[in-house]
Amino acid sequence: MVYHFLYPLHEVISAFNVFRYITFRTIYASLTAFLICFLLGPWVIRKLKAMQVGQYIRDDGPESHLDKAGTPTMGGTLIVFSVTVSTILWTDITNFYVWIALLITLGYALIGFTDDYLMQVKKQSKGLGARSKFMLQTILALTAGALLWAHPDFSTQVTVPFFKRVSPDLGWGYILFAALVIVGASNAVNLTDGLDGLAIGPLVIASTAYMVFAYVTSHIKIAEYLQLNYVSGGGEITVFCGALAGAGLGFLWFNAYPAQVFMGDVGSLSLGGALGTVAVITKQEILLVLVGGLFVVETLSVIFQVGFFKISGGKRIFRMAPLHHHFELKGWPEPKVIVRFWIVAIALALLSMSTLKLR
Ligand code: 57M
């Protein structure tokens, strides 16, 4: 909106030309989202506490988690609010991709909110239930995939990292592929969200990496130079990624160890979904496995643990899955697990950026 109101003024005062630039708007989208979270955080935490939206802590987890009982959850509402406001303020809101990103972010937030609300406020033990959540996530992701597929400018080719000449065209199959990426990312972030700042830190890192990818893939000259799949109009997603990263940092302020608030499913499902959608729109879908490698490793640890547990009749590979619990039970203090996982996430994001050249 700022863009729509202020950029036209460049005809009178040339300084307003600055609102045209994606880089400028991305910086301000990050700062706006950060400030909204930072300033509203204490008020939201007080409200959540007053509503007694306190986290129930399972007694079969690491013992150190029992101290966390009563920490307010559903803080993701604030993240989603600040991402949405900042996006609407700083992007070109006539851009199709911005609305696809918001559709998934807000849609998944609603699914997560309903689940959190039923569990935390209505004190129902099951919430929406894993199956209904998965169904709703899939329906929304397929809708986003179909809308992208139907858009005349959107390519249904998939970028294969490291191979610039391999770019299979999936045709309508891209709808299923996009849904897989979006639903997978959403659930992977949700599984990772089990220690203070553990999900939001890598989320900020991945959003920053995708900020770069969105910029280069939507810049016709850079995309051509790097021989990337060019995404016409995808530049506005850079601004969206900026809002994601800024809101994430603002939330981390309060979610840093020892956390004053947890994000809840309203945060983890929507942020993961947003990340998956950004990967699809920027045509760096498969690369998400590397950019969000930490989320992938956490998910694989659960798949292997549960699989092995079933076939071996109760034996385990890890002391406990997801992987962060394994290290906690090995005796690493929680902040050490968190910071080391962040370090891995930064290294993976850097590695993923090298694929721009290593092709
Ligand atoms: C959500 N939720 C956290 C918080 C957060 C299949 C199975 C592996 C699934 C997995 C699972 O349920 N994962 C999804 C994990 C929970 O956090 C809440 O949930 C929101 C995210 N959805 O925002 O509201 C707890 O995590 C801790 N936490 C923090 N800081 C944060 O900033 O400390 C969260 C955010 C919070 C808090 O303690 O209560 C969670 O872990 O429940 N299940 C598991 O992760 C369970 N693993 C398990 O059962 N493993 C088994 C195998 C056979 C499947 C095994 O390895 O033996 C563990 N989770 C817990 N206790 N809590 C096991 C025991």
Short mmCIF file of N, CA and C in Angstrom, two decimals, residues 13 16 28 61 83 99 119 124 137 142 172 226 250 269 287 342:
data_model
loop_
_atom_site.label_atom_id
_atom_site.label_comp_id
_atom_site.label_asym_id
_atom_site.label_seq_id
_atom_site.Cartn_x
_atom_site.Cartn_y
_atom_site.Cartn_z
N ILE A 13 7.92 14.68 -6.70
CA ILE A 13 9.20 14.74 -5.96
C ILE A 13 9.98 13.47 -6.30
N PHE A 16 10.68 10.09 -4.20
CA PHE A 16 9.71 9.02 -3.99
C PHE A 16 9.93 7.83 -4.92
N TYR A 28 12.46 -2.33 4.42
CA TYR A 28 11.43 -1.72 5.27
C TYR A 28 10.34 -2.72 5.67
N GLY A 61 8.45 -36.46 28.03
CA GLY A 61 9.54 -35.79 27.31
C GLY A 61 10.73 -35.57 28.24
N VAL A 83 3.49 -10.33 9.64
CA VAL A 83 3.88 -10.65 8.25
C VAL A 83 2.81 -10.09 7.30
N TRP A 99 -0.45 -12.86 -3.24
CA TRP A 99 -1.71 -13.39 -2.71
C TRP A 99 -1.66 -14.90 -2.52
N MET A 119 -7.33 -27.06 21.75
CA MET A 119 -6.51 -27.73 22.77
C MET A 119 -6.22 -26.82 23.97
N GLN A 124 -9.53 -29.38 24.88
CA GLN A 124 -9.82 -30.70 24.29
C GLN A 124 -8.48 -31.38 24.07
N GLN A 137 -4.67 -29.08 5.18
CA GLN A 137 -3.40 -28.55 4.63
C GLN A 137 -3.30 -28.94 3.15
N LEU A 142 -3.16 -27.84 -2.57
CA LEU A 142 -3.56 -28.18 -3.95
C LEU A 142 -4.20 -26.97 -4.63
N TRP A 172 0.49 -30.67 -15.43
CA TRP A 172 -0.46 -30.58 -14.31
C TRP A 172 0.06 -31.30 -13.07
N LEU A 226 22.85 -16.12 -14.60
CA LEU A 226 23.07 -17.32 -13.79
C LEU A 226 22.38 -18.56 -14.37
N GLY A 250 11.63 -10.59 15.35
CA GLY A 250 10.84 -9.93 16.41
C GLY A 250 10.28 -10.95 17.38
N LEU A 269 2.74 -24.14 11.60
CA LEU A 269 2.14 -24.61 10.34
C LEU A 269 2.17 -23.52 9.28
N LEU A 287 15.58 -27.28 -3.91
CA LEU A 287 16.64 -26.69 -3.08
C LEU A 287 16.20 -26.48 -1.63
N TRP A 342 21.24 -23.95 14.98
CA TRP A 342 21.25 -22.71 14.17
C TRP A 342 22.52 -22.67 13.31
#
